[in-house]
């Protein structure tokens, strides 16, 4: 009898082909094997078996492509609304042109189009639903109905927003007077759900239904436009809402999983002429490489006759793995050809097949591709000759000989002789067969006719891969022996983390963490040993000398404990062979993540500032400003640099020049424009102290101690002034509700961190690493009370000077607030500015200051110019003297 597993479309998402209906999967070890019998035309019976360890496929999957389309839909809606809001004249002219063009259509044609559209808009979706139900694909229909309901809700919400709260320009672009005398709907309440339904059920993936869908949509759009029941922007918004809601629904609930199983694979192999008997997932055995999930599922298939086969199945789910990373790489890297972020399955199949044939033609050892085929609309398979062995990652280090490494380099040399780049020379892409020969696998990410930059990246990548296993010296020696010293030396500029694979970068980061831990342990051990060696009874003068000697010993121990990372070791080995080799890294980044965040935040800040400044008449503003208070604001701003110098020197026991420290703080005003506020100042002060003769570790500890005390002082002042602000207008001495709410929120956050092990470990590790260097420095400072008082006094003076500067800016335009309220406003805005990734906290500080001053009771027409003057004093005017100070200190070697 034939035992067939009944798989409904509710489980697989689509009905598999007749010949692919799978027999029972083999049970686990110790249980009898199940099989499926297939009777061929000649009466021969085939028994197919699939490993019972094959993992069950999830019923639904969340596709990254749906998320991308959701994002694109949101961006499209935002662009349409922005065009309607800011280009009113353009939108009006466009609507008039379209209305005039459609108005020339014959009335009979318009009436017929309206009637046909009203009928078809309901018939086509219902017909498709009936067809899907007949084919037992009810889950798709359920997804479509859910998307339609959500689209209808979004349409109603949009209609309400346009009618009640939208700007007049958007309302004019989305609505007009209808022929019946009323106002048209901004979003079509019936068209958006229909579009969402059609998109969610997948009509666009079936050619005939796709044509019917577009005909219906175009006919309906033409009918409502000609008859005056909508506007062009309303049509565009309706289509985008339906499309966006559909893909949002699909990503949220997941799409039906149509990935082929092992039984589908066996059926596909029979279609291309093979006679398979069993299929075993490669991950189930130790004799073959275990590939990452984004490189397809791999099977070892035994045949009735002949050697087994290696079959790789690639479906849309595997293909989408790493999509967002590839998009970012494509945007961020320059000079490197990246494969398309989202290829079709056909393109992926053709690329891997081309590279497999090209690698063999170049003389490299690579699995021979003998067949390819599609497995339905959502998967493809590639059939290779079976190559037994294990990956380099699975090979013990003692078995990685010089000859084996030379074999790997010979394969790369063969590829590069034909301008072929592999692009993934990790340990799992190098297969060592039973004869000890190296075979290159995983060619699907490679390139044909690759440029010099990409070819040199392959050399750098393989040196790192081998160096992680056998060390830099042997890895470089093997490369030089095969490629020659010149080719290896030319790859040094590409020996940087950005040019390496994600696996190699993760391994290097892990090694760096381990190396840092070892260095820290050695330094702490040296400190402990120094304390034990010090005599218990010594004079005060001798104690001071001993302490200085201990600091010197700790510095020397830190220098000795430092270890070179692998990349530095490889560079050193190559430079021993070619001292004149170029070592300056090639700039690969087109844009950094921080730059992108700064750009977005800057655009938001510019929009916010422009929206505020459009209501300000600068001529009247200058005439009304009280210049005496402006001068006071300038004086208090100048005082902040003296206070900042005191707050830094108070945590530096060593002698450092006060005048130069003040100049360094002025130079920080220039640095803030090219780095976030909290990062630029720390880096500049650390560099300044190092150039002043303080060891790097102690300089970092001093700046860290200053920052730690500054944070504590900031929190205490904020709570104190918040308490005073809450009691200013109340006879009660109890704290304000805001302070109570802030304290309760902080307590809840502390409890959450303490209750979650991952967060608790993360915070404790960071705090331990912070106090490991800062606390010893604080102990040194505590032995000099005058230094500590200077540091704390400088912090208080810094806050007071900034508060008085803001108060003077407010008074310059006739405003007045209590000092406690101004202090709370400044401290809050300063905290947001320090956390903002934008240079100088641009955007975040302006937004926080204006909003907080308005909330505190200052009129908006006074708050906006006061903030503008304050930021002019603290951010923009100091740029020129900051640049001069920075140049002067650089010339003198002080930074």
PDB file of N, CA, C and O in Angstrom, residues 392-431:
ATOM      1  N   UNK A 392      37.517  23.357   7.790  1.00  0.00           N
ATOM      2  CA  UNK A 392      38.720  23.778   8.508  1.00  0.00           C
ATOM      3  C   UNK A 392      38.386  24.064   9.963  1.00  0.00           C
ATOM      4  O   UNK A 392      39.210  23.811  10.855  1.00  0.00           O
ATOM      5  N   UNK A 393      37.199  24.586  10.233  1.00  0.00           N
ATOM      6  CA  UNK A 393      36.804  24.848  11.617  1.00  0.00           C
ATOM      7  C   UNK A 393      36.723  23.570  12.430  1.00  0.00           C
ATOM      8  O   UNK A 393      36.999  23.572  13.635  1.00  0.00           O
ATOM      9  N   UNK A 394      36.330  22.472  11.786  1.00  0.00           N
ATOM     10  CA  UNK A 394      36.196  21.196  12.491  1.00  0.00           C
ATOM     11  C   UNK A 394      37.492  20.403  12.513  1.00  0.00           C
ATOM     12  O   UNK A 394      37.547  19.350  13.143  1.00  0.00           O
ATOM     13  N   UNK A 395      38.526  20.898  11.845  1.00  0.00           N
ATOM     14  CA  UNK A 395      39.805  20.200  11.803  1.00  0.00           C
ATOM     15  C   UNK A 395      40.634  20.577  13.023  1.00  0.00           C
ATOM     16  O   UNK A 395      40.802  21.774  13.311  1.00  0.00           O
ATOM     17  N   UNK A 396      41.179  19.601  13.779  1.00  0.00           N
ATOM     18  CA  UNK A 396      42.026  19.936  14.931  1.00  0.00           C
ATOM     19  C   UNK A 396      43.236  20.755  14.502  1.00  0.00           C
ATOM     20  O   UNK A 396      43.766  20.591  13.401  1.00  0.00           O
ATOM     21  N   UNK A 397      43.672  21.654  15.383  1.00  0.00           N
ATOM     22  CA  UNK A 397      44.784  22.545  15.053  1.00  0.00           C
ATOM     23  C   UNK A 397      46.048  21.767  14.725  1.00  0.00           C
ATOM     24  O   UNK A 397      46.815  22.158  13.831  1.00  0.00           O
ATOM     25  N   UNK A 398      46.282  20.667  15.397  1.00  0.00           N
ATOM     26  CA  UNK A 398      47.509  19.901  15.150  1.00  0.00           C
ATOM     27  C   UNK A 398      47.544  19.304  13.747  1.00  0.00           C
ATOM     28  O   UNK A 398      48.613  18.957  13.239  1.00  0.00           O
ATOM     29  N   UNK A 399      46.387  19.156  13.105  1.00  0.00           N
ATOM     30  CA  UNK A 399      46.340  18.590  11.757  1.00  0.00           C
ATOM     31  C   UNK A 399      46.404  19.658  10.672  1.00  0.00           C
ATOM     32  O   UNK A 399      46.420  19.337   9.483  1.00  0.00           O
ATOM     33  N   UNK A 400      46.415  20.943  11.061  1.00  0.00           N
ATOM     34  CA  UNK A 400      46.524  22.019  10.066  1.00  0.00           C
ATOM     35  C   UNK A 400      48.014  22.240   9.799  1.00  0.00           C
ATOM     36  O   UNK A 400      48.702  23.019  10.471  1.00  0.00           O
ATOM     37  N   UNK A 401      48.521  21.532   8.837  1.00  0.00           N
ATOM     38  CA  UNK A 401      49.946  21.573   8.511  1.00  0.00           C
ATOM     39  C   UNK A 401      50.225  22.688   7.517  1.00  0.00           C
ATOM     40  O   UNK A 401      49.317  23.294   6.936  1.00  0.00           O
ATOM     41  N   UNK A 402      51.528  22.942   7.312  1.00  0.00           N
ATOM     42  CA  UNK A 402      51.924  23.943   6.327  1.00  0.00           C
ATOM     43  C   UNK A 402      51.483  23.530   4.932  1.00  0.00           C
ATOM     44  O   UNK A 402      51.118  24.377   4.106  1.00  0.00           O
ATOM     45  N   UNK A 403      51.518  22.241   4.649  1.00  0.00           N
ATOM     46  CA  UNK A 403      51.097  21.768   3.329  1.00  0.00           C
ATOM     47  C   UNK A 403      49.598  21.985   3.128  1.00  0.00           C
ATOM     48  O   UNK A 403      49.153  22.353   2.031  1.00  0.00           O
ATOM     49  N   UNK A 404      48.818  21.770   4.192  1.00  0.00           N
ATOM     50  CA  UNK A 404      47.373  22.006   4.069  1.00  0.00           C
ATOM     51  C   UNK A 404      47.097  23.488   3.811  1.00  0.00           C
ATOM     52  O   UNK A 404      46.267  23.837   2.957  1.00  0.00           O
ATOM     53  N   UNK A 405      47.781  24.376   4.526  1.00  0.00           N
ATOM     54  CA  UNK A 405      47.588  25.802   4.297  1.00  0.00           C
ATOM     55  C   UNK A 405      48.049  26.201   2.901  1.00  0.00           C
ATOM     56  O   UNK A 405      47.415  27.031   2.239  1.00  0.00           O
ATOM     57  N   UNK A 406      49.148  25.615   2.448  1.00  0.00           N
ATOM     58  CA  UNK A 406      49.603  25.911   1.082  1.00  0.00           C
ATOM     59  C   UNK A 406      48.561  25.473   0.064  1.00  0.00           C
ATOM     60  O   UNK A 406      48.336  26.145  -0.959  1.00  0.00           O
ATOM     61  N   UNK A 407      47.884  24.342   0.337  1.00  0.00           N
ATOM     62  CA  UNK A 407      46.816  23.914  -0.560  1.00  0.00           C
ATOM     63  C   UNK A 407      45.672  24.915  -0.612  1.00  0.00           C
ATOM     64  O   UNK A 407      45.105  25.179  -1.683  1.00  0.00           O
ATOM     65  N   UNK A 408      45.317  25.490   0.538  1.00  0.00           N
ATOM     66  CA  UNK A 408      44.269  26.513   0.546  1.00  0.00           C
ATOM     67  C   UNK A 408      44.690  27.729  -0.258  1.00  0.00           C
ATOM     68  O   UNK A 408      43.899  28.292  -1.035  1.00  0.00           O
ATOM     69  N   UNK A 409      45.934  28.163  -0.107  1.00  0.00           N
ATOM     70  CA  UNK A 409      46.399  29.326  -0.862  1.00  0.00           C
ATOM     71  C   UNK A 409      46.472  29.041  -2.359  1.00  0.00           C
ATOM     72  O   UNK A 409      46.242  29.936  -3.178  1.00  0.00           O
ATOM     73  N   UNK A 410      46.775  27.793  -2.722  1.00  0.00           N
ATOM     74  CA  UNK A 410      46.799  27.461  -4.156  1.00  0.00           C
ATOM     75  C   UNK A 410      45.409  27.574  -4.772  1.00  0.00           C
ATOM     76  O   UNK A 410      45.264  27.974  -5.931  1.00  0.00           O
ATOM     77  N   UNK A 411      44.385  27.228  -4.002  1.00  0.00           N
ATOM     78  CA  UNK A 411      43.024  27.369  -4.534  1.00  0.00           C
ATOM     79  C   UNK A 411      42.676  28.841  -4.745  1.00  0.00           C
ATOM     80  O   UNK A 411      42.075  29.219  -5.752  1.00  0.00           O
ATOM     81  N   UNK A 412      43.061  29.681  -3.791  1.00  0.00           N
ATOM     82  CA  UNK A 412      42.802  31.115  -3.939  1.00  0.00           C
ATOM     83  C   UNK A 412      43.587  31.675  -5.107  1.00  0.00           C
ATOM     84  O   UNK A 412      43.081  32.513  -5.876  1.00  0.00           O
ATOM     85  N   UNK A 413      44.828  31.226  -5.272  1.00  0.00           N
ATOM     86  CA  UNK A 413      45.642  31.697  -6.401  1.00  0.00           C
ATOM     87  C   UNK A 413      45.001  31.307  -7.725  1.00  0.00           C
ATOM     88  O   UNK A 413      45.002  32.093  -8.688  1.00  0.00           O
ATOM     89  N   UNK A 414      44.441  30.094  -7.794  1.00  0.00           N
ATOM     90  CA  UNK A 414      43.768  29.672  -9.027  1.00  0.00           C
ATOM     91  C   UNK A 414      42.567  30.561  -9.322  1.00  0.00           C
ATOM     92  O   UNK A 414      42.337  30.961 -10.469  1.00  0.00           O
ATOM     93  N   UNK A 415      41.777  30.883  -8.294  1.00  0.00           N
ATOM     94  CA  UNK A 415      40.626  31.767  -8.511  1.00  0.00           C
ATOM     95  C   UNK A 415      41.076  33.150  -8.970  1.00  0.00           C
ATOM     96  O   UNK A 415      40.508  33.726  -9.906  1.00  0.00           O
ATOM     97  N   UNK A 416      42.107  33.680  -8.340  1.00  0.00           N
ATOM     98  CA  UNK A 416      42.525  35.039  -8.657  1.00  0.00           C
ATOM     99  C   UNK A 416      43.186  35.126 -10.024  1.00  0.00           C
ATOM    100  O   UNK A 416      43.226  36.206 -10.620  1.00  0.00           O
ATOM    101  N   UNK A 417      43.688  34.021 -10.508  1.00  0.00           N
ATOM    102  CA  UNK A 417      44.258  34.046 -11.861  1.00  0.00           C
ATOM    103  C   UNK A 417      43.196  34.313 -12.918  1.00  0.00           C
ATOM    104  O   UNK A 417      43.503  34.774 -14.016  1.00  0.00           O
ATOM    105  N   UNK A 418      41.934  34.036 -12.588  1.00  0.00           N
ATOM    106  CA  UNK A 418      40.811  34.316 -13.499  1.00  0.00           C
ATOM    107  C   UNK A 418      39.919  35.438 -12.977  1.00  0.00           C
ATOM    108  O   UNK A 418      38.767  35.544 -13.384  1.00  0.00           O
ATOM    109  N   UNK A 419      40.446  36.257 -12.048  1.00  0.00           N
ATOM    110  CA  UNK A 419      39.720  37.397 -11.499  1.00  0.00           C
ATOM    111  C   UNK A 419      38.409  36.981 -10.825  1.00  0.00           C
ATOM    112  O   UNK A 419      37.377  37.631 -10.963  1.00  0.00           O
ATOM    113  N   UNK A 420      38.457  35.885 -10.084  1.00  0.00           N
ATOM    114  CA  UNK A 420      37.290  35.407  -9.346  1.00  0.00           C
ATOM    115  C   UNK A 420      37.538  35.647  -7.868  1.00  0.00           C
ATOM    116  O   UNK A 420      38.584  35.268  -7.335  1.00  0.00           O
ATOM    117  N   UNK A 421      36.577  36.278  -7.204  1.00  0.00           N
ATOM    118  CA  UNK A 421      36.663  36.516  -5.763  1.00  0.00           C
ATOM    119  C   UNK A 421      35.679  35.601  -5.048  1.00  0.00           C
ATOM    120  O   UNK A 421      34.549  35.426  -5.492  1.00  0.00           O
ATOM    121  N   UNK A 422      36.127  35.032  -3.946  1.00  0.00           N
ATOM    122  CA  UNK A 422      35.270  34.126  -3.185  1.00  0.00           C
ATOM    123  C   UNK A 422      34.360  34.900  -2.236  1.00  0.00           C
ATOM    124  O   UNK A 422      33.167  34.615  -2.130  1.00  0.00           O
ATOM    125  N   UNK A 423      34.902  35.865  -1.506  1.00  0.00           N
ATOM    126  CA  UNK A 423      34.198  36.769  -0.599  1.00  0.00           C
ATOM    127  C   UNK A 423      33.765  36.142   0.728  1.00  0.00           C
ATOM    128  O   UNK A 423      33.259  36.853   1.586  1.00  0.00           O
ATOM    129  N   UNK A 424      33.992  34.837   0.916  1.00  0.00           N
ATOM    130  CA  UNK A 424      33.589  34.218   2.192  1.00  0.00           C
ATOM    131  C   UNK A 424      34.590  33.140   2.592  1.00  0.00           C
ATOM    132  O   UNK A 424      34.220  31.995   2.857  1.00  0.00           O
ATOM    133  N   UNK A 425      35.847  33.496   2.662  1.00  0.00           N
ATOM    134  CA  UNK A 425      36.874  32.501   2.960  1.00  0.00           C
ATOM    135  C   UNK A 425      37.003  32.289   4.463  1.00  0.00           C
ATOM    136  O   UNK A 425      38.071  32.449   5.059  1.00  0.00           O
ATOM    137  N   UNK A 426      35.904  31.923   5.095  1.00  0.00           N
ATOM    138  CA  UNK A 426      35.913  31.546   6.505  1.00  0.00           C
ATOM    139  C   UNK A 426      36.281  30.079   6.642  1.00  0.00           C
ATOM    140  O   UNK A 426      36.402  29.350   5.650  1.00  0.00           O
ATOM    141  N   UNK A 427      36.410  29.668   7.905  1.00  0.00           N
ATOM    142  CA  UNK A 427      36.787  28.281   8.131  1.00  0.00           C
ATOM    143  C   UNK A 427      35.752  27.282   7.678  1.00  0.00           C
ATOM    144  O   UNK A 427      36.086  26.143   7.345  1.00  0.00           O
ATOM    145  N   UNK A 428      34.472  27.677   7.618  1.00  0.00           N
ATOM    146  CA  UNK A 428      33.446  26.732   7.191  1.00  0.00           C
ATOM    147  C   UNK A 428      33.306  26.685   5.679  1.00  0.00           C
ATOM    148  O   UNK A 428      32.531  25.881   5.155  1.00  0.00           O
ATOM    149  N   UNK A 429      34.022  27.536   4.931  1.00  0.00           N
ATOM    150  CA  UNK A 429      33.986  27.490   3.468  1.00  0.00           C
ATOM    151  C   UNK A 429      35.163  26.714   2.900  1.00  0.00           C
ATOM    152  O   UNK A 429      35.231  26.500   1.688  1.00  0.00           O
ATOM    153  N   UNK A 430      36.091  26.286   3.769  1.00  0.00           N
ATOM    154  CA  UNK A 430      37.249  25.491   3.335  1.00  0.00           C
ATOM    155  C   UNK A 430      37.041  24.066   3.810  1.00  0.00           C
ATOM    156  O   UNK A 430      37.047  23.786   5.014  1.00  0.00           O
ATOM    157  N   UNK A 431      36.851  23.165   2.866  1.00  0.00           N
ATOM    158  CA  UNK A 431      36.588  21.759   3.170  1.00  0.00           C
ATOM    159  C   UNK A 431      37.859  20.957   2.943  1.00  0.00           C
ATOM    160  O   UNK A 431      38.495  21.051   1.882  1.00  0.00           O
TER     161      UNK A 431
END
